[in-house]
mmCIF file of C-alpha atoms in Angstrom:
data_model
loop_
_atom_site.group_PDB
_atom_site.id
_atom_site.type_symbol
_atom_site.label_atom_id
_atom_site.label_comp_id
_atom_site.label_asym_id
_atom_site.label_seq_id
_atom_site.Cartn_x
_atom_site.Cartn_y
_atom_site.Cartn_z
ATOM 1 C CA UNK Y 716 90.546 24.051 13.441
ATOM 2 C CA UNK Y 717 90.050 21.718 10.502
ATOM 3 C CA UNK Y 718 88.743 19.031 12.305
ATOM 4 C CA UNK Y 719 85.769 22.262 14.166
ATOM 5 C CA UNK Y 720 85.030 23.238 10.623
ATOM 6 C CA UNK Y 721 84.797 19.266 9.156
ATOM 7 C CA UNK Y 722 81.695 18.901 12.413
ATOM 8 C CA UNK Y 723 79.749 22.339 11.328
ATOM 9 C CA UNK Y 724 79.283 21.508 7.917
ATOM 10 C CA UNK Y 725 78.229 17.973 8.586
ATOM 11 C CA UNK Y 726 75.311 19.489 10.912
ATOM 12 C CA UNK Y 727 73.238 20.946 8.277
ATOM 13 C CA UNK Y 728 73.278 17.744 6.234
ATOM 14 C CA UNK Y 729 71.985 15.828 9.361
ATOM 15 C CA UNK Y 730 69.476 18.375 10.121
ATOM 16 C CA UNK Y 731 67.938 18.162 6.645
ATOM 17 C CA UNK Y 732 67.970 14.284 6.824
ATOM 18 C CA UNK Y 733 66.273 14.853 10.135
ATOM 19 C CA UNK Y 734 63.542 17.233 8.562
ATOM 20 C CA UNK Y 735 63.072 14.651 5.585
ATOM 21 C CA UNK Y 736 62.500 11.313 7.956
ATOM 22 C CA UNK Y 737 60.020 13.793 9.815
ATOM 23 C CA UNK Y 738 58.092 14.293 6.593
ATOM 24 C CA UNK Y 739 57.843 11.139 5.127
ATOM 25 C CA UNK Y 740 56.181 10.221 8.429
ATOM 26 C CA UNK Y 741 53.280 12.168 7.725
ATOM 27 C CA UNK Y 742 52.752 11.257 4.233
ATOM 28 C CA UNK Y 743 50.625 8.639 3.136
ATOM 29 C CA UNK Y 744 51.622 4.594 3.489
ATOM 30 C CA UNK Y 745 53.731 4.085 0.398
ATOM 31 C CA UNK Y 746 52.453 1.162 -1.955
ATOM 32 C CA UNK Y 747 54.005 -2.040 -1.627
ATOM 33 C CA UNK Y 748 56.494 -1.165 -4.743
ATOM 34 C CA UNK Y 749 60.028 -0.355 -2.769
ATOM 35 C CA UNK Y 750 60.402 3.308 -3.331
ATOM 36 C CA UNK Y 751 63.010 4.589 -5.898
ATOM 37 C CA UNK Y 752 66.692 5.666 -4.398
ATOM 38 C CA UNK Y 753 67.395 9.351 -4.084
ATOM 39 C CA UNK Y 754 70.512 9.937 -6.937
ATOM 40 C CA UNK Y 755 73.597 11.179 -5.337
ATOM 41 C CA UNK Y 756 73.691 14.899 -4.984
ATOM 42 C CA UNK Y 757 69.972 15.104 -4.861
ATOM 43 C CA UNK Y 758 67.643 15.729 -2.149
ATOM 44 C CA UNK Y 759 65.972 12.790 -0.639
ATOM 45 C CA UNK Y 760 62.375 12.864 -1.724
ATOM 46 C CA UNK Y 761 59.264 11.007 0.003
ATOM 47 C CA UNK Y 762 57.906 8.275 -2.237
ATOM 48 C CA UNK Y 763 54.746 8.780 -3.608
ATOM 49 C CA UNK Y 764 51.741 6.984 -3.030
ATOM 50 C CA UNK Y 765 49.640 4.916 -5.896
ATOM 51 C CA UNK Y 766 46.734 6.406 -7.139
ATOM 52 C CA UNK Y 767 43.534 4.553 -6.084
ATOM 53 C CA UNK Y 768 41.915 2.430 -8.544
ATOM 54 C CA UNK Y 769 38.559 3.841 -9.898
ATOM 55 C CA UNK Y 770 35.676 2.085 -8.735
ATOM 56 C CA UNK Y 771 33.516 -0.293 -11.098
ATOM 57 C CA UNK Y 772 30.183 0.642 -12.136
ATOM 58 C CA UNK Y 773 28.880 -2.467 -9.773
ATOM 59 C CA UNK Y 774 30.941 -0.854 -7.072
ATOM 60 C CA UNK Y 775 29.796 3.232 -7.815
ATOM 61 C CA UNK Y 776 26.165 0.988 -7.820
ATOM 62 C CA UNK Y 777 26.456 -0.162 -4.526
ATOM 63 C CA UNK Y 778 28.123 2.741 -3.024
ATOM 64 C CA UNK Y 779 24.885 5.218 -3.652
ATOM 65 C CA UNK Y 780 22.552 2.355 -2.881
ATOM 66 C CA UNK Y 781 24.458 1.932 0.946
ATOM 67 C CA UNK Y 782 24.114 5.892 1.470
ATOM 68 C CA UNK Y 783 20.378 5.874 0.191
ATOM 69 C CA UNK Y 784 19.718 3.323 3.093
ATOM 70 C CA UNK Y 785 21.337 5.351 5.620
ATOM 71 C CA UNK Y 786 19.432 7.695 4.425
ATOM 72 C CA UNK Y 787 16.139 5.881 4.722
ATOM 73 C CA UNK Y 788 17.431 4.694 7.962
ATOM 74 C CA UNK Y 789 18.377 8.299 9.667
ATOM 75 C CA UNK Y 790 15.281 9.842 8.488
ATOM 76 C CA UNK Y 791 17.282 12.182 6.417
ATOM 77 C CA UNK Y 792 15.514 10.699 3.388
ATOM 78 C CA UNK Y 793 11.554 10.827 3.065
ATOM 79 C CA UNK Y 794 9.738 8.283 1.156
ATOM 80 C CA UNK Y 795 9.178 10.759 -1.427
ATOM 81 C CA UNK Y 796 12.838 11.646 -2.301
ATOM 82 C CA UNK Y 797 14.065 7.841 -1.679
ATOM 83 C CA UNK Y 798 11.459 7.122 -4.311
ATOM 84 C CA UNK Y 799 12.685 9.743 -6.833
ATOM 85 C CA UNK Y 800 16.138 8.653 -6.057
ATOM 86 C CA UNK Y 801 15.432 4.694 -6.508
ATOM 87 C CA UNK Y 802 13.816 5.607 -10.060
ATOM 88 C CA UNK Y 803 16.629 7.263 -11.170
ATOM 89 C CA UNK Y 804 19.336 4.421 -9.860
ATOM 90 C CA UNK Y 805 16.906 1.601 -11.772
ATOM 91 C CA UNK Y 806 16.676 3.799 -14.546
ATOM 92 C CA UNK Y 807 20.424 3.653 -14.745
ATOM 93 C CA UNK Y 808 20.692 -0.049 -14.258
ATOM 94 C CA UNK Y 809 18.071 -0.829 -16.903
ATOM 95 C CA UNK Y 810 20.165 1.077 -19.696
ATOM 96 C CA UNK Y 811 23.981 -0.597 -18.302
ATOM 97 C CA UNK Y 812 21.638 -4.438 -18.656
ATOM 98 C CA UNK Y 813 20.919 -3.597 -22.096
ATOM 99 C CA UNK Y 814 24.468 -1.934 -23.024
ATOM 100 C CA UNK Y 815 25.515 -5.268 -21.820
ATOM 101 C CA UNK Y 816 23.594 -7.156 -23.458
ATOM 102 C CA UNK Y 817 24.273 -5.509 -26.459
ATOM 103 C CA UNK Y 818 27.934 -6.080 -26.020
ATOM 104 C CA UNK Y 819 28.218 -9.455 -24.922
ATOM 105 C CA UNK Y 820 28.056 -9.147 -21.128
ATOM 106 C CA UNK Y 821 30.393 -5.780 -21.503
ATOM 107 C CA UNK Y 822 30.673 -1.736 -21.462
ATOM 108 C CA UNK Y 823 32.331 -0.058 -23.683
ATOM 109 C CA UNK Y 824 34.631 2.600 -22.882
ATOM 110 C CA UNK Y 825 31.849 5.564 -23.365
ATOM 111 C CA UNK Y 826 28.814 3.550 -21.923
ATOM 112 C CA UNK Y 827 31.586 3.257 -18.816
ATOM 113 C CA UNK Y 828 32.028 6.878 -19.041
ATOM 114 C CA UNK Y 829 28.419 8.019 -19.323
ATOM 115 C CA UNK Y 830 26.878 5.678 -16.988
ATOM 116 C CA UNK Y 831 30.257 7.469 -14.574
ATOM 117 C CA UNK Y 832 28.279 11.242 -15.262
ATOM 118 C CA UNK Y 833 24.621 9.776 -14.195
ATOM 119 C CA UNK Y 834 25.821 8.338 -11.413
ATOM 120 C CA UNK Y 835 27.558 11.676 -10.578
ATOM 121 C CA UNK Y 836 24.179 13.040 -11.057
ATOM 122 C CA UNK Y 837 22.414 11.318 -8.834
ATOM 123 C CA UNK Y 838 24.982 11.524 -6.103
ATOM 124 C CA UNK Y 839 24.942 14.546 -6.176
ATOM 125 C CA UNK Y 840 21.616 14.357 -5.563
ATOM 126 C CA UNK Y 841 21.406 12.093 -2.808
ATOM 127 C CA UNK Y 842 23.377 14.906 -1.088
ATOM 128 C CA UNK Y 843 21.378 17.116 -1.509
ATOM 129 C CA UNK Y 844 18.598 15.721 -0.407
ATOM 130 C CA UNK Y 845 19.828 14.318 2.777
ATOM 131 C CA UNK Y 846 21.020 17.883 3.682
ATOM 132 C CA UNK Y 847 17.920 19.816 2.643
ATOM 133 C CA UNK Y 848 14.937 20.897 5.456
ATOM 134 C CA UNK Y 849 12.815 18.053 4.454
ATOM 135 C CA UNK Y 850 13.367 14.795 7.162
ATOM 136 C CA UNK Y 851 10.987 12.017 7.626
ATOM 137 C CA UNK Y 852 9.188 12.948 10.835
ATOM 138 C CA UNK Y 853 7.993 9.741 12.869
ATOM 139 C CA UNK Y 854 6.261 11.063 16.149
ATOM 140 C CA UNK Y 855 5.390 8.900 18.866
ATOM 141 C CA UNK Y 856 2.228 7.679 18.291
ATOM 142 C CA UNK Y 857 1.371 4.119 16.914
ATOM 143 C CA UNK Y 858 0.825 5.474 13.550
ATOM 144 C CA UNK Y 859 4.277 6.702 13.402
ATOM 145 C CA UNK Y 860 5.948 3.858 14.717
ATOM 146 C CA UNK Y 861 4.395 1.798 12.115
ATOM 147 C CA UNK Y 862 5.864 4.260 9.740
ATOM 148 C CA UNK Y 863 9.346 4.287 11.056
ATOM 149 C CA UNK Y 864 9.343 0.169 11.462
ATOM 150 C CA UNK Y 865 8.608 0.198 7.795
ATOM 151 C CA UNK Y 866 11.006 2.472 6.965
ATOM 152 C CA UNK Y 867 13.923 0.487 8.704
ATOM 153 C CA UNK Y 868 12.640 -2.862 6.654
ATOM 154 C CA UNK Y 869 12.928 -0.957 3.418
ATOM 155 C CA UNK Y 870 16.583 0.624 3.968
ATOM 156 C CA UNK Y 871 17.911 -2.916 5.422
ATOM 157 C CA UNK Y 872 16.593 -4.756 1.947
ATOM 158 C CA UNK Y 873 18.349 -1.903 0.368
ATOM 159 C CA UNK Y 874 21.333 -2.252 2.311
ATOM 160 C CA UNK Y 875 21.376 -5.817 2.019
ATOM 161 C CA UNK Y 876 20.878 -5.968 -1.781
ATOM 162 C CA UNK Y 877 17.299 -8.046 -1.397
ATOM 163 C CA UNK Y 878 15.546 -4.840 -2.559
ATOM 164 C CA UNK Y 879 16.332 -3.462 -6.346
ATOM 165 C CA UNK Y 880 16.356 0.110 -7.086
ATOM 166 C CA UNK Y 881 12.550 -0.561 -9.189
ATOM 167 C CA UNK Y 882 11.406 -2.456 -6.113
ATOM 168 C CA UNK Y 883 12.914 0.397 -3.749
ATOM 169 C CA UNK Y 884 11.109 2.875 -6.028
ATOM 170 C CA UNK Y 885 7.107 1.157 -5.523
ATOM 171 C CA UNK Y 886 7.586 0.600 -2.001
ATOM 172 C CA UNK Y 887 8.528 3.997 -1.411
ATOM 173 C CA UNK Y 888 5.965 5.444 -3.421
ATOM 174 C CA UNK Y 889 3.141 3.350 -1.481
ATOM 175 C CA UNK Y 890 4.674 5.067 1.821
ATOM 176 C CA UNK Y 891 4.908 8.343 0.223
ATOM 177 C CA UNK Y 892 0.938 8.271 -0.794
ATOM 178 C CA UNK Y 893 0.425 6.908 2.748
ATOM 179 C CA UNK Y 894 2.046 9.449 4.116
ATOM 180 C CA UNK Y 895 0.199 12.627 2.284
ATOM 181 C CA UNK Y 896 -2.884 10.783 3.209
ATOM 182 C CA UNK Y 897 -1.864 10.852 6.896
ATOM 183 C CA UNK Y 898 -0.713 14.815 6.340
ATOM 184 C CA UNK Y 899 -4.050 15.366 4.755
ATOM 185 C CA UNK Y 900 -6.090 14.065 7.520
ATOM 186 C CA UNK Y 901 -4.556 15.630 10.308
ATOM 187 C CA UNK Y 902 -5.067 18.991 8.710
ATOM 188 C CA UNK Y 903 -8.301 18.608 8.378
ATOM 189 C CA UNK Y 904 -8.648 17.746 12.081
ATOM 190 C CA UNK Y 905 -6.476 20.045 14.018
ATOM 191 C CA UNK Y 906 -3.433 17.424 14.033
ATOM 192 C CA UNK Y 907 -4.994 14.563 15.052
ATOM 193 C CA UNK Y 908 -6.611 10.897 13.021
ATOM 194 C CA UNK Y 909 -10.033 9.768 13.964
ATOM 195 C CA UNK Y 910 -10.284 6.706 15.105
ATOM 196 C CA UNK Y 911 -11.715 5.222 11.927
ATOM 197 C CA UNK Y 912 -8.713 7.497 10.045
ATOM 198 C CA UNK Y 913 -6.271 5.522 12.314
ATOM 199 C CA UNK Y 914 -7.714 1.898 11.505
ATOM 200 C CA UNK Y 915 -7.715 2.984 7.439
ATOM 201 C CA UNK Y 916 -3.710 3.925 7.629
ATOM 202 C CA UNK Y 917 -3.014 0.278 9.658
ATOM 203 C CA UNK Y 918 -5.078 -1.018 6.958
ATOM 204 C CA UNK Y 919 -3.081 0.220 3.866
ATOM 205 C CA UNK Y 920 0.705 -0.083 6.231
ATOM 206 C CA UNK Y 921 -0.716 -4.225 6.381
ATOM 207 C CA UNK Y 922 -0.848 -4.017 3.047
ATOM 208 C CA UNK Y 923 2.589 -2.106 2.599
ATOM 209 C CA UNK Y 924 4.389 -4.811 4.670
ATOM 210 C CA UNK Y 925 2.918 -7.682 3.133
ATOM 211 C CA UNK Y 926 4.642 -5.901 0.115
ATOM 212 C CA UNK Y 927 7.534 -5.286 1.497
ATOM 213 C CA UNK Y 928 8.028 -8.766 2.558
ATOM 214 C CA UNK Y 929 7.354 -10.261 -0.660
ATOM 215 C CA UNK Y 930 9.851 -7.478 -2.596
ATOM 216 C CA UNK Y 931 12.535 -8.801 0.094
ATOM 217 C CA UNK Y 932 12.036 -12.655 -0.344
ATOM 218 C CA UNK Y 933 11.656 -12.937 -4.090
ATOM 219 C CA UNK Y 934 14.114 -14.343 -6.734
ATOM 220 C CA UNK Y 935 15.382 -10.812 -7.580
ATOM 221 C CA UNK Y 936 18.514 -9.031 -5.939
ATOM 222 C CA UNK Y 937 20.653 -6.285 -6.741
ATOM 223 C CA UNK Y 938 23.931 -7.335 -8.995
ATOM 224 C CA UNK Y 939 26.599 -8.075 -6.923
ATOM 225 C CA UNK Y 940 25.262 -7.263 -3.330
ATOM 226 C CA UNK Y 941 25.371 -10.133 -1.178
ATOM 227 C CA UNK Y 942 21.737 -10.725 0.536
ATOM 228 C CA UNK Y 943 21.304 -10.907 3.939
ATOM 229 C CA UNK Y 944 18.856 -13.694 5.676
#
């Protein structure tokens, strides 16, 4: 009988050491610091994972620039918002240059902390905008083809770092006042560009990607990007 007893009351120790090796396999990897030993009497615990180091403000930078381009690049973005957007990312990087400069190459602890809220700001933002009802609509007509081709050139010299927010911000603002020009003169004609309307929009999208090509091969690139040939 002592020995039946000695058995029973060993099974609901092994059952809870069971139900703890179960856990800790759905928890999070562990860091690579060995995980502290349970202290006799005590229930095993899972380790806990380290928290994730905050990103820099060159890394937040490059973060919202890589989800403007897919933004650009799905069409979820029109010229108009990417422009908006772009102005208020070089905005932001002209005041953290001169708080650097200021501070011999450095942020202080607050400039760190409010350049942190703007660029909470303008993520937010960027969400919104790539969830609202407006989408950059391409058709399939030459006209918007040339659109969309310029599009994809602009969000692949943001993605790529060979575009700057300011730069970003002009070329998307000559697309957006190509665009409302397009808009314009299909209303006035039942949906559709004259012939001579047609040859005016190739004219001013030449002059867009000439533009766009110069922005993308010039001595400027965004901090800490790496460009892309």
């Amino acid at each position: 009988m002592r020995l039946t007893r000695i058995k029973w009351s060993a099974l609901p120790a092994a059952v809870l050491l069971a139900g703890s090796v179960a856990m800790a396999q759905d928890q999070p990897a562990p860091s690579s610091q060995p995980a502290p030993q349970a202290q006799s009497g005590s229930a095993a615990t899972a380790a806990t994972p380290a928290a994730k180091p905050k990103p820099t403000v060159a890394q937040r930078k490059e973060n919202q620039q890589e989800r403007i381009a897919q933004g650009v690049k799905s069409g979820q973005l029109t010229a108009g918002e990417t422009a908006n957007l772009e102005t208020k990312e070089a905005a932001i990087n002209g005041e953290t240059k001169a708080d650097r400069a200021a501070n011999g190459g450095k942020l202080t602890a607050a400039e760190k902390k409010q350049v942190n809220g703007q660029q909470n700001q303008v993520s937010k933002q960027i969400y919104k905008d790539k969830h609202n009802a407006n989408t950059a609509h391409y058709g399939d007509n030459k006209v918007g083809q040339r659109r969309e081709n310029q599009q994809d050139r602009i969000a692949q010299g943001i993605k790529s770092g060979q575009l700057t927010a300011g730069e970003t911000a002009k070329l998307e603002n000559q697309q957006k006042g190509i665009n409302k020009q397009v808009a314009a003169d299909r209303k006035a004609n039942g949906g559709t560009l004259t012939a001579s309307e047609k040859k005016q929009v190739n004219h001013e999208q030449n002059a867009a990607s000439k533009n766009i090509y110069h922005q993308k091969h010039n001595a400027k690139t965004q901090p800490q990007a790496q460009p892309k040939p």
